[in-house]
Coordinates of C-alpha atoms in Angstrom, one line a residue:
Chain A
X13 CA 0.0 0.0 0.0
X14 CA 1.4 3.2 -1.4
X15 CA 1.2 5.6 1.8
X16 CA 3.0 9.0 -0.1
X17 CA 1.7 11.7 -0.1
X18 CA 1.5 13.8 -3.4
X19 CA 1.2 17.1 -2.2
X20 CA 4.6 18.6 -0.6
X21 CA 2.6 20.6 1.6
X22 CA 0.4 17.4 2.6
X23 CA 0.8 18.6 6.5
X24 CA 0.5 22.4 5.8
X25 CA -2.8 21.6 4.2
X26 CA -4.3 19.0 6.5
X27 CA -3.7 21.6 9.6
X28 CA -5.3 24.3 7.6
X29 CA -7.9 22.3 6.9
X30 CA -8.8 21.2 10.1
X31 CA -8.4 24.5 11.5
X32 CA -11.4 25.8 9.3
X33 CA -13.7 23.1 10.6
X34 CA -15.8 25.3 12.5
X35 CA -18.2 22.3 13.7
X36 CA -14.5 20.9 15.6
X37 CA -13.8 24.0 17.2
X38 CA -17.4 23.9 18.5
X39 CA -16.4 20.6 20.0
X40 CA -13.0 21.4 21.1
X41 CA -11.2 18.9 19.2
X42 CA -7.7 19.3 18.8
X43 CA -5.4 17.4 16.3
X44 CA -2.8 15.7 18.0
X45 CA -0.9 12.8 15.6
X46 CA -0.5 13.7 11.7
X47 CA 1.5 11.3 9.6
X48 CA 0.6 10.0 5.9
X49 CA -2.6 8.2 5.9
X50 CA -2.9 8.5 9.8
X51 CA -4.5 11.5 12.0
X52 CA -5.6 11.3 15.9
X53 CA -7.7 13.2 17.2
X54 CA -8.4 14.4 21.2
X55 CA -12.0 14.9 22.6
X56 CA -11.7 15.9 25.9
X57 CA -15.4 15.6 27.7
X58 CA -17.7 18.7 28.6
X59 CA -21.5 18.4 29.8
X60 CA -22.4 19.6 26.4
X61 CA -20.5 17.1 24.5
X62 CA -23.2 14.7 26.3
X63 CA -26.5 12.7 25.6
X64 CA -29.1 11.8 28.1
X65 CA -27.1 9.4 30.3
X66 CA -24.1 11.8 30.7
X67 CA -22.0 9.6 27.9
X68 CA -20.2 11.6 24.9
X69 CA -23.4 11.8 22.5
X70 CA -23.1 9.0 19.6
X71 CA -23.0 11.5 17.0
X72 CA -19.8 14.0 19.2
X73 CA -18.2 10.4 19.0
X74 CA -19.0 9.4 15.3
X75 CA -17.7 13.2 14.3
X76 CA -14.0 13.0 15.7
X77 CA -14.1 9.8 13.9
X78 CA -15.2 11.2 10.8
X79 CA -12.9 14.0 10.5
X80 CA -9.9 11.6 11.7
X81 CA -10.6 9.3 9.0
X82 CA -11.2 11.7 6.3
X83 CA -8.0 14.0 7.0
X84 CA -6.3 10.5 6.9
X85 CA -7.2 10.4 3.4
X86 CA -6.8 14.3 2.5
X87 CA -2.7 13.6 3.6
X88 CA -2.4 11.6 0.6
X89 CA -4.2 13.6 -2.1
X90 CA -3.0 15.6 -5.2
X91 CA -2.9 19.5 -4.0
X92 CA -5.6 20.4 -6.1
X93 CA -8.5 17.9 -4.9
X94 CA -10.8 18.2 -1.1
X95 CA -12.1 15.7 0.5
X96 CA -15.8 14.7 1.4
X97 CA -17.2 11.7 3.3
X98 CA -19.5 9.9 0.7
X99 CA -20.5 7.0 3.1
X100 CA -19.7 5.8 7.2
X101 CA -20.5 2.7 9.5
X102 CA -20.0 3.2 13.0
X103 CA -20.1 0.8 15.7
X104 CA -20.4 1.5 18.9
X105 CA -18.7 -0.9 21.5
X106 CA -18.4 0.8 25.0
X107 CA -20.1 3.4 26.8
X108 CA -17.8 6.4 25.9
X109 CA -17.4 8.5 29.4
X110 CA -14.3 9.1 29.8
X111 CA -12.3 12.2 30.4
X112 CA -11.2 12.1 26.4
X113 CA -11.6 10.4 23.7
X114 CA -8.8 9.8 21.1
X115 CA -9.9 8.8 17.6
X116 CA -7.3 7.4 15.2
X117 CA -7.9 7.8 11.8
X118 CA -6.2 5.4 9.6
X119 CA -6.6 5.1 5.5
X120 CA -7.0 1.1 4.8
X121 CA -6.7 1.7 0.7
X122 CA -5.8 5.0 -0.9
X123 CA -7.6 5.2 -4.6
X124 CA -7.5 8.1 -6.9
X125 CA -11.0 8.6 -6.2
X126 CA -12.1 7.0 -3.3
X127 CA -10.2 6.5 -0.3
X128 CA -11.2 3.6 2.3
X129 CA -10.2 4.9 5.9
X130 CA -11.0 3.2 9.3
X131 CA -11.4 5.2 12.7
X132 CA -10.7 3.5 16.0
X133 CA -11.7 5.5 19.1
X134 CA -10.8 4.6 22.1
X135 CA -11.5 6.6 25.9
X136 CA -8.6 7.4 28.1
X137 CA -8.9 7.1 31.7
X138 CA -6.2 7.5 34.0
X139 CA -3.6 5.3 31.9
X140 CA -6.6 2.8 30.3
X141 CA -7.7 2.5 26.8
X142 CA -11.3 1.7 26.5
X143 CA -12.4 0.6 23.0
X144 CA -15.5 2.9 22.6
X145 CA -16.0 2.8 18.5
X146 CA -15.2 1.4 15.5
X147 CA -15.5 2.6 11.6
X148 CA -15.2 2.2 8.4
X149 CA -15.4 5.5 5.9
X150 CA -15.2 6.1 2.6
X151 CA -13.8 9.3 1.5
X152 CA -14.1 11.1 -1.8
X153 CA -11.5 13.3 -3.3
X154 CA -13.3 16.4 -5.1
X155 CA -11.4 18.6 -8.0
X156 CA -12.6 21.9 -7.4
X157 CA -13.2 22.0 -3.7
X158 CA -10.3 23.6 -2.0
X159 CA -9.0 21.9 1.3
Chain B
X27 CA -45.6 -3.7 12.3
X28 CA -46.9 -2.9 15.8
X29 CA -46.2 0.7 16.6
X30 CA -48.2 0.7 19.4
X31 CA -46.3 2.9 22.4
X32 CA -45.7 0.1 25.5
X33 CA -45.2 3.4 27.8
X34 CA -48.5 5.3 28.7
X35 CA -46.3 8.5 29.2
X36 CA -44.1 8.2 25.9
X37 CA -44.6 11.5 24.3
X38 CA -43.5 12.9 27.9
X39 CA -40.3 10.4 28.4
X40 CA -39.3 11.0 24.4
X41 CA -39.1 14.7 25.2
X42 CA -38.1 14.7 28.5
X43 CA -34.7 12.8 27.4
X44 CA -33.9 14.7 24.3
X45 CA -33.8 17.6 26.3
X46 CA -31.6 16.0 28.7
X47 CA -29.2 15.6 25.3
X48 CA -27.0 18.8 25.9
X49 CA -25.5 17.9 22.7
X50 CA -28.4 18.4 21.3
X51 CA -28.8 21.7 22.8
X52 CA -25.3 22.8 21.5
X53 CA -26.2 22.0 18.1
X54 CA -29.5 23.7 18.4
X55 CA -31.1 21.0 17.0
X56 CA -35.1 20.9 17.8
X57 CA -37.8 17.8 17.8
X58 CA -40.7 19.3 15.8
X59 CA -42.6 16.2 15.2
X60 CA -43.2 13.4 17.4
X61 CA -45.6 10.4 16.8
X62 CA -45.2 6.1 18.1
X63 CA -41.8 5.5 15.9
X64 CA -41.3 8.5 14.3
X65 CA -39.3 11.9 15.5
X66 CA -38.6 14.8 13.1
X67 CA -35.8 17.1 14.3
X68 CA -34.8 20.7 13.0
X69 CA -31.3 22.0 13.0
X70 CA -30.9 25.5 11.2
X71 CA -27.2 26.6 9.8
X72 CA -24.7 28.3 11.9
X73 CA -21.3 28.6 11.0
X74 CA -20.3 27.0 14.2
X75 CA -21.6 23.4 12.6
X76 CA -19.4 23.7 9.3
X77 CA -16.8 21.8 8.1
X78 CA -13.9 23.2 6.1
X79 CA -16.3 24.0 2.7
X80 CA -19.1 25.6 4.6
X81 CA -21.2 23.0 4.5
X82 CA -22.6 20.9 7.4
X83 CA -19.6 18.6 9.0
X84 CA -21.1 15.5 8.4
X85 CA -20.9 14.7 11.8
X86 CA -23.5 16.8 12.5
X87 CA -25.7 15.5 9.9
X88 CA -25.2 12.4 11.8
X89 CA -26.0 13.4 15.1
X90 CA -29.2 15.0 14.3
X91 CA -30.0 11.7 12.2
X92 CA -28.7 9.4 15.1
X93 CA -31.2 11.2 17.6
X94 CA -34.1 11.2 15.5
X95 CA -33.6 7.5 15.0
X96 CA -33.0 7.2 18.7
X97 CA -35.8 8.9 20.2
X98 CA -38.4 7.1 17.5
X99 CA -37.2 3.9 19.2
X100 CA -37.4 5.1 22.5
X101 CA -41.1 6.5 21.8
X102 CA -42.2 2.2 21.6
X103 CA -40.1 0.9 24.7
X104 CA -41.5 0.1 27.7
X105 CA -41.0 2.4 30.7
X106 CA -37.9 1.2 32.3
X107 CA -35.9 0.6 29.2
X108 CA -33.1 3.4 27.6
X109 CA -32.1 3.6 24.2
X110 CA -28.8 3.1 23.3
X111 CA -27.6 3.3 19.3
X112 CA -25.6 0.3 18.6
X113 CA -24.5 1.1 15.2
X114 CA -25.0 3.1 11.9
X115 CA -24.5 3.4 8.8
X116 CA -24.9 7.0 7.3
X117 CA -24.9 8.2 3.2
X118 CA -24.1 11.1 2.5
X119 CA -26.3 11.9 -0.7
X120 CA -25.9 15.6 -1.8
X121 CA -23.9 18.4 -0.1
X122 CA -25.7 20.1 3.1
X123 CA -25.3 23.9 2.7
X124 CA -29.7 24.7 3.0
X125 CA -30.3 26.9 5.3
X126 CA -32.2 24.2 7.4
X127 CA -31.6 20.1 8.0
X128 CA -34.5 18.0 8.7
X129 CA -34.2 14.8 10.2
X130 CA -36.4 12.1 9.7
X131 CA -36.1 9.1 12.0
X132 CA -38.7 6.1 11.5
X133 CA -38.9 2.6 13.1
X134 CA -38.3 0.1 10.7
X135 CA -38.5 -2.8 12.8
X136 CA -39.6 -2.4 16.7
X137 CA -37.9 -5.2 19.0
X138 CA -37.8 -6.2 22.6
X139 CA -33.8 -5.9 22.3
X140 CA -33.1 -4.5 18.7
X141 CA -35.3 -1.7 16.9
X142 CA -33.8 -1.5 13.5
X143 CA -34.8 2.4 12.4
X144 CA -33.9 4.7 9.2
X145 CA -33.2 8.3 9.1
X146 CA -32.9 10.2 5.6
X147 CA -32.2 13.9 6.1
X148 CA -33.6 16.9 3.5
X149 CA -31.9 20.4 3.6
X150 CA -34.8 22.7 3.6
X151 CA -34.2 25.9 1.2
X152 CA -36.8 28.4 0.3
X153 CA -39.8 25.8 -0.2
X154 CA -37.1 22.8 -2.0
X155 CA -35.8 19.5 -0.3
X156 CA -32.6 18.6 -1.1
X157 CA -32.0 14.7 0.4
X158 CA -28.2 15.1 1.9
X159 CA -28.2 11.8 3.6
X160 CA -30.1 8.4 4.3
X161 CA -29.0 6.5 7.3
X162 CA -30.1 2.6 8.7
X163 CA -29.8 2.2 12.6
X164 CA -29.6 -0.3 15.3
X165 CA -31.0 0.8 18.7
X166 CA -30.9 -1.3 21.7
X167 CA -33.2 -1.0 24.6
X168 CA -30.6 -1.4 27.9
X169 CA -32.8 -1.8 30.9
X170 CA -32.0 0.0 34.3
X171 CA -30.4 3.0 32.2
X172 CA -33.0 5.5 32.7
X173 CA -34.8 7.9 29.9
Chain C
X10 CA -34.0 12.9 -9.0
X11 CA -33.9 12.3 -12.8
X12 CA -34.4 8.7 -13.1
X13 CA -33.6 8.4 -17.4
X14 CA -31.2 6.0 -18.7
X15 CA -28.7 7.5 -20.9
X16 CA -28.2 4.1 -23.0
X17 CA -31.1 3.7 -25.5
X18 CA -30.3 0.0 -25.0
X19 CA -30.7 -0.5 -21.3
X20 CA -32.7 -3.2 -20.6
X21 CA -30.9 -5.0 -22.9
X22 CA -27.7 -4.6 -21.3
X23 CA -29.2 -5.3 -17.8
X24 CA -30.7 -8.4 -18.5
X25 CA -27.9 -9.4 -20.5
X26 CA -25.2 -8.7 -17.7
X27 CA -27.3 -10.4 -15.3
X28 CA -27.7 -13.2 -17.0
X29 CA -23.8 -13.2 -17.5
X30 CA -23.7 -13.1 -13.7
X31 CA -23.0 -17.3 -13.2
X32 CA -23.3 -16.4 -9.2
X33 CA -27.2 -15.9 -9.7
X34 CA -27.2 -18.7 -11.7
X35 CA -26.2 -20.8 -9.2
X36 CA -27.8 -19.4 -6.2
X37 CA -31.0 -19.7 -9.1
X38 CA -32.1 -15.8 -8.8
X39 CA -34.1 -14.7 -11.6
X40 CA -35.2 -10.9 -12.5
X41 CA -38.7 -10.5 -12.1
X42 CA -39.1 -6.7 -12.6
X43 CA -37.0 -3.9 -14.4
X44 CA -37.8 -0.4 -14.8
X45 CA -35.4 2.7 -14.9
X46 CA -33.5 2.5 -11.4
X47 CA -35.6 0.0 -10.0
X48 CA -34.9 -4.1 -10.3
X49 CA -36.3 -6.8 -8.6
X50 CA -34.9 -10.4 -8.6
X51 CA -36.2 -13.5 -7.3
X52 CA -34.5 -16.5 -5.1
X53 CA -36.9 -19.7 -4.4
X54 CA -35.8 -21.8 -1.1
X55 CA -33.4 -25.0 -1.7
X56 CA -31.5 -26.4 0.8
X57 CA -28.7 -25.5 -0.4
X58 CA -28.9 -22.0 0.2
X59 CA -29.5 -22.2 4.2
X60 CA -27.3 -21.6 6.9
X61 CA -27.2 -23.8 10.2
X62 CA -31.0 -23.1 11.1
X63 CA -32.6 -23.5 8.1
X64 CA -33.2 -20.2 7.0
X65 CA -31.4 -18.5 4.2
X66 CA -27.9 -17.7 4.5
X67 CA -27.4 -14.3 5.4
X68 CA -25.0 -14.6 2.4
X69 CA -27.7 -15.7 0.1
X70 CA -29.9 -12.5 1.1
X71 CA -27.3 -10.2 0.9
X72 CA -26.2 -11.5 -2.7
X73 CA -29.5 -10.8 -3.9
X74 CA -30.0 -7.3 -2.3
X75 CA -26.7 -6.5 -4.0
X76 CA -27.4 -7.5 -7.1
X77 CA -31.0 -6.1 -7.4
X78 CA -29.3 -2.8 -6.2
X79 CA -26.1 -2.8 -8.7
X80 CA -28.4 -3.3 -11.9
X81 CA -31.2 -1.1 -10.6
X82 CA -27.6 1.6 -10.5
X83 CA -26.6 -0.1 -13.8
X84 CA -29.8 0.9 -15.5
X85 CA -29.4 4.5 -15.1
X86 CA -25.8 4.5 -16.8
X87 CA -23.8 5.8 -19.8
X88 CA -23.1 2.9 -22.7
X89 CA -20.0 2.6 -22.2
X90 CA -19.9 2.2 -18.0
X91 CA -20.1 -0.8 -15.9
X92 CA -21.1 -1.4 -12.0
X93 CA -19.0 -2.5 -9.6
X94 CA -20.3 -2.4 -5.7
X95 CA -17.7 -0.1 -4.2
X96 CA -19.6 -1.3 -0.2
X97 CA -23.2 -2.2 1.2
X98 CA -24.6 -2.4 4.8
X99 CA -27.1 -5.1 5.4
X100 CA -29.7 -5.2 8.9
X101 CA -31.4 -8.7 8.6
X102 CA -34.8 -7.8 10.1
X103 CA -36.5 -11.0 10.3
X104 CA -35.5 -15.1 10.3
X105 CA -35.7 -15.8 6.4
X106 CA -37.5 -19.2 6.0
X107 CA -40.0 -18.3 3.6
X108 CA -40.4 -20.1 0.5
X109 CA -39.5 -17.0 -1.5
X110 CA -37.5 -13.8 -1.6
X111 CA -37.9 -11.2 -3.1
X112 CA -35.3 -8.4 -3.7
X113 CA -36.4 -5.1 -4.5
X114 CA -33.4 -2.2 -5.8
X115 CA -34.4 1.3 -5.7
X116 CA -31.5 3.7 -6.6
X117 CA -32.0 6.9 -4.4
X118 CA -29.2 9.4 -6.1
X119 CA -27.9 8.9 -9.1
X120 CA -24.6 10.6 -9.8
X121 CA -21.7 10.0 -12.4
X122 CA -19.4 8.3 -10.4
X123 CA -21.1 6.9 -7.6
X124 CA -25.0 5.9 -7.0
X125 CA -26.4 5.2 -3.7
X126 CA -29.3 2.7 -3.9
X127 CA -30.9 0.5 -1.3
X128 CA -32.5 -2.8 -1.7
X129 CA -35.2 -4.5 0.4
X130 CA -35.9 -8.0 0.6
X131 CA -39.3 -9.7 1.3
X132 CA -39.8 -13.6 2.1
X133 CA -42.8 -14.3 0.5
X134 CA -45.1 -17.0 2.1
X135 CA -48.8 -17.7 1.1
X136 CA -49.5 -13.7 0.6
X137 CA -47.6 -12.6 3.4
X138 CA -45.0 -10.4 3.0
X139 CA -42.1 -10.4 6.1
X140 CA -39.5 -7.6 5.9
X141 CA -36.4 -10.0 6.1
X142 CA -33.6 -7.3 5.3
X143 CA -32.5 -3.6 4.3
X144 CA -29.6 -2.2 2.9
X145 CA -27.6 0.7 1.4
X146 CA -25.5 0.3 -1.2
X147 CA -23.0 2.8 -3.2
X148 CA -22.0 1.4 -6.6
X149 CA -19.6 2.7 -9.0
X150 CA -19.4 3.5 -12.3
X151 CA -16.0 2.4 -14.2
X152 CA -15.0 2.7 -17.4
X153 CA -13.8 0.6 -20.2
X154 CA -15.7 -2.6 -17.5
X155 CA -18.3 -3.9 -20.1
X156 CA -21.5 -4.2 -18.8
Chain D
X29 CA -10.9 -8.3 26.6
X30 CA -11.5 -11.5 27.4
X31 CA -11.7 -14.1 24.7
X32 CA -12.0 -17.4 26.6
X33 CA -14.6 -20.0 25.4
X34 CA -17.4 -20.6 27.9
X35 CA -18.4 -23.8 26.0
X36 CA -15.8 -26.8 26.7
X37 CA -17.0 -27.6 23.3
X38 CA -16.4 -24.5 21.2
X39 CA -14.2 -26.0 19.0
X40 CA -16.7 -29.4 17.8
X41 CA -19.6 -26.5 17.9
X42 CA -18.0 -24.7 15.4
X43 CA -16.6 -27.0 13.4
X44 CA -20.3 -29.0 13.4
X45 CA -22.3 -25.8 12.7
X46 CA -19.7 -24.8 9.8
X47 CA -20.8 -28.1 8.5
X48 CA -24.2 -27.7 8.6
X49 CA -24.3 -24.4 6.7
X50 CA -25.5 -26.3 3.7
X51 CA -24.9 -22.6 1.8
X52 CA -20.8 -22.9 2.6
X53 CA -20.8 -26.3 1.3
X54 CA -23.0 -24.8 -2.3
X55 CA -19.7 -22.0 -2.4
X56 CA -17.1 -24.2 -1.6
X57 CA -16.1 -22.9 1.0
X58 CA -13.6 -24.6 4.0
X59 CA -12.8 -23.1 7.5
X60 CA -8.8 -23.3 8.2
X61 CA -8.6 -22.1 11.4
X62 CA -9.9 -21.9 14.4
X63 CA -8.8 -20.2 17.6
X64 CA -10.8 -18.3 20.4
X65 CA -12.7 -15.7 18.9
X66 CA -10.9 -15.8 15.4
X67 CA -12.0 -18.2 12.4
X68 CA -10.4 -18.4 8.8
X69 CA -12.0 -19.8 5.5
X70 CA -10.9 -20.0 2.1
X71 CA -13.2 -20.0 -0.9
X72 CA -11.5 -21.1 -4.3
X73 CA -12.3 -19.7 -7.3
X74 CA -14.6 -21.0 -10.0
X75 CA -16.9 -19.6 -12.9
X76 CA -19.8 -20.3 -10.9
X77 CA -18.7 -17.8 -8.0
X78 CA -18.3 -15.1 -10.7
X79 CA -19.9 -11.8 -11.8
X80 CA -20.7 -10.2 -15.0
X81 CA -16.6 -9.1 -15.2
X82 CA -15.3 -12.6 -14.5
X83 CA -14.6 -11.2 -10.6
X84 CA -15.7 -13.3 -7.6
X85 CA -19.3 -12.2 -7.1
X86 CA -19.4 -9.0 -3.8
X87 CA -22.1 -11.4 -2.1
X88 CA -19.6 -14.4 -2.5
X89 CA -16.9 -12.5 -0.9
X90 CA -19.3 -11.0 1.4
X91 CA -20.9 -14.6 1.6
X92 CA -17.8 -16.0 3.9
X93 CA -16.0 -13.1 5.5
X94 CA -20.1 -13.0 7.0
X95 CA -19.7 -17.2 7.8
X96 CA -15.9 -16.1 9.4
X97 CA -17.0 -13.4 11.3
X98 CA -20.2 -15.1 13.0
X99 CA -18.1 -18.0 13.8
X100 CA -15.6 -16.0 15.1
X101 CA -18.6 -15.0 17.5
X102 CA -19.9 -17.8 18.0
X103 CA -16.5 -19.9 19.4
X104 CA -17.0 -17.7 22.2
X105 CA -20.7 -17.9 22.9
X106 CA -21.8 -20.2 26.0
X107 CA -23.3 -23.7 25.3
X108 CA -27.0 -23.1 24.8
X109 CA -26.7 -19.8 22.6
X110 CA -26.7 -19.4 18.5
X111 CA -25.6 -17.1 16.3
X112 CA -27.2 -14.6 14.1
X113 CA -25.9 -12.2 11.9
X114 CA -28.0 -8.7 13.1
X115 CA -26.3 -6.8 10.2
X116 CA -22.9 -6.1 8.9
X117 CA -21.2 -3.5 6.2
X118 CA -18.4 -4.5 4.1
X119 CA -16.3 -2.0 1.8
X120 CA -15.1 -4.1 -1.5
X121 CA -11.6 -2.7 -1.5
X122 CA -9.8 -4.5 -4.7
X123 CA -11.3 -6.5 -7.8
X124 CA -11.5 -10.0 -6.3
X125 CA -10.2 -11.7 -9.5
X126 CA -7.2 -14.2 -7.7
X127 CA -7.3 -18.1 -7.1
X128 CA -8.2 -18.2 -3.8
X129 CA -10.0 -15.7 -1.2
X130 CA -9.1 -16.1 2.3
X131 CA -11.7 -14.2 4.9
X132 CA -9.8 -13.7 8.6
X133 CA -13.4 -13.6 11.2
X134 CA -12.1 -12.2 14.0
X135 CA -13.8 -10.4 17.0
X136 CA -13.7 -7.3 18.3
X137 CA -15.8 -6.9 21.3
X138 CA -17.5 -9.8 23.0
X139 CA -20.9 -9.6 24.7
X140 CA -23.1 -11.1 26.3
X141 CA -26.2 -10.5 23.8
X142 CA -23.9 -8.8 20.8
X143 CA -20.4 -9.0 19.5
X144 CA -19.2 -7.4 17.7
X145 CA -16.5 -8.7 14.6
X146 CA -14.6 -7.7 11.5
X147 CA -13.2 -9.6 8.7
X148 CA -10.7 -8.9 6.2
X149 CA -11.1 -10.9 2.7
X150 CA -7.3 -11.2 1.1
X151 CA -7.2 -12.8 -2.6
X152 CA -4.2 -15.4 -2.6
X153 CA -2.1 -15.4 -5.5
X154 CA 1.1 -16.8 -6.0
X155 CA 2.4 -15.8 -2.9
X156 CA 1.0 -12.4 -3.0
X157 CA -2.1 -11.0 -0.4
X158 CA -4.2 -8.5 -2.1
X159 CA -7.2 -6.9 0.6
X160 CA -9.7 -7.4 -1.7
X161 CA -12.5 -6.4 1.2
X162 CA -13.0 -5.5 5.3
X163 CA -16.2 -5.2 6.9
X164 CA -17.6 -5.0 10.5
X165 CA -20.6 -7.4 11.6
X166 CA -23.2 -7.2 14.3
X167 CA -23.5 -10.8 15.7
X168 CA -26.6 -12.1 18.4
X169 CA -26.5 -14.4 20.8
X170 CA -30.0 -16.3 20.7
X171 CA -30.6 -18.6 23.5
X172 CA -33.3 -21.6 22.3
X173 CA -31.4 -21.9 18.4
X174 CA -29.3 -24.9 18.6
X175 CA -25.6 -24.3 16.9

């Protein structure tokens, strides 16, 4: 699996990027791993990250997943193409309510159109992993839609 | 299909827990319809729930989809039962930049465990519905978890 | 959603790729129903097609679904494109023992490169119809694959 | 997590169940290993497994790494309990045009009424591995259906 990136400015972009994500500054996400094919991100939990039970929401979860996996897949494209997500499955394993969550995006096959990325994300308490969701996305690279 | 509410106070339990969401209340998100297995929500545009393009991040999409699926389940279970989602699948069909998202969650298949439930999603612009996503869900009823 | 085929010739190439398909043939699926973006196929009980229980491999369902999905995309496309099923997700709804299924593909956007459809399949008994699965399906066009 | 057998038997359950999946036999299909929570089959190509493009059918592929995954699950599933698939999603990753698929079940996240699995389907061809497909599956436990 080719894992290079075609864009010399691949990490340039993929920060700028995520910095104009409004909807991830909303949630306080913060990027915190960015190698080719591979992004993490940190979640750290607030009452208004929550659902009913006082667990991260399904859907705060599923969108630190989302935009892991899918600037996973911008790192490798061409500098002229952005990236949507066409399609996701999430499922979710463990009740996620932890102090953070840290979802690791990692592209499974790079394609000139689509991209197939999986997102792990996992809660960190006090030194333990908890396995809170897995995912499977595909991304789409766009010409025309400036990342 | 029995749609028949097993919980004499459903209407009052459905909206009693989606306002516990606080997630829910940072998007802005709003249940406009409720009736046994089906919950319409309302999210208008902010540029706080963008992604990088201006459209909706597709996680929030998702999380108004994964409640509306959620809280039509929950409006069938019996009274000491919660909803949790289990898993989903989410397509992302056209691009959500409308000035409105409505959600659409409907009970596919009610179960003493499982309720399998869709959710399609329309962007609402000036009198048009634009279909931005279609989703398939798996909600489990968790006993001693209150809603 | 503009549903017209773009090949004068499309239900000739349908039925002719499907019948090129030797999987259906030997699962025994037959097309029962083809109208622009829409294809339904056919799969009687044998024992060959169950699983440990009795009931229809989740396998043999699945097949089906996809196919009656990819031809209902297929129909809609260029002369010179083929379908390939770039992923599907599946919720099996009810215990498939009937004597019957029935597959029903419904393409919900068309697009140039990619078109989401979703399939549901029915087991058929005596006038009853049971909701045994749903699924949505993205399928993509390639070409220079003849179809 | 905590993949020990509860059945003193897991390994004859398996192997008997695999056997009586009359659909497996129809494919082809044989398991090649079995360990705690993990199963591996192989499929071998032949015309009758094909699509329209020559290509091993999606729902063939899908077909075992579905039969891997749920007996992946179901190794781990105390005596009385059977397996059903709930639903799964699978991402076709690479034409699955090689001699041999091999589909690696393996579990993710045991439970006491779901698990939760993924399998990867590799096509096997002179040595090389190509990932022709991964997908995540939603298994039941259901007490009363003999495996």
């Amino acid at each position: 699996m080719d894992l290079s990136p075609r864009d010399p400015d691949w990490q340039g972009r993929v920060r700028a990027s995520f910095s104009a994500q409004k909807f991830m500054t909303l949630l306080g996400a913060e990027l915190v791993h960015l190698s080719p094919g591979a992004v993490d991100l940190e979640l750290a939990m607030r009452p208004e990250l929550t659902q009913q039970h006082g667990f991260f929401h399904a859907g705060a979860t599923s969108s630190i997943a989302d935009s892991a996996a899918g600037y996973a897949a911008l790192s490798l494209f061409a500098p002229d193409y952005g990236v949507l997500t066409s399609e996701y499955k999430i499922n979710l394993l463990n009740p996620a309510r932890q102090p953070v969550l840290l979802a690791r995006g990692r592209v499974v096959k790079p394609g000139r159109t689509l991209t197939i990325a999986k997102a792990d994300v996992y809660g960190l308490d006090d030194g333990e992993q908890v396995h809170v969701a897995t995912g499977l996305f595909t991304l789409m690279s766009v010409s025309g839609v400036r990342d």
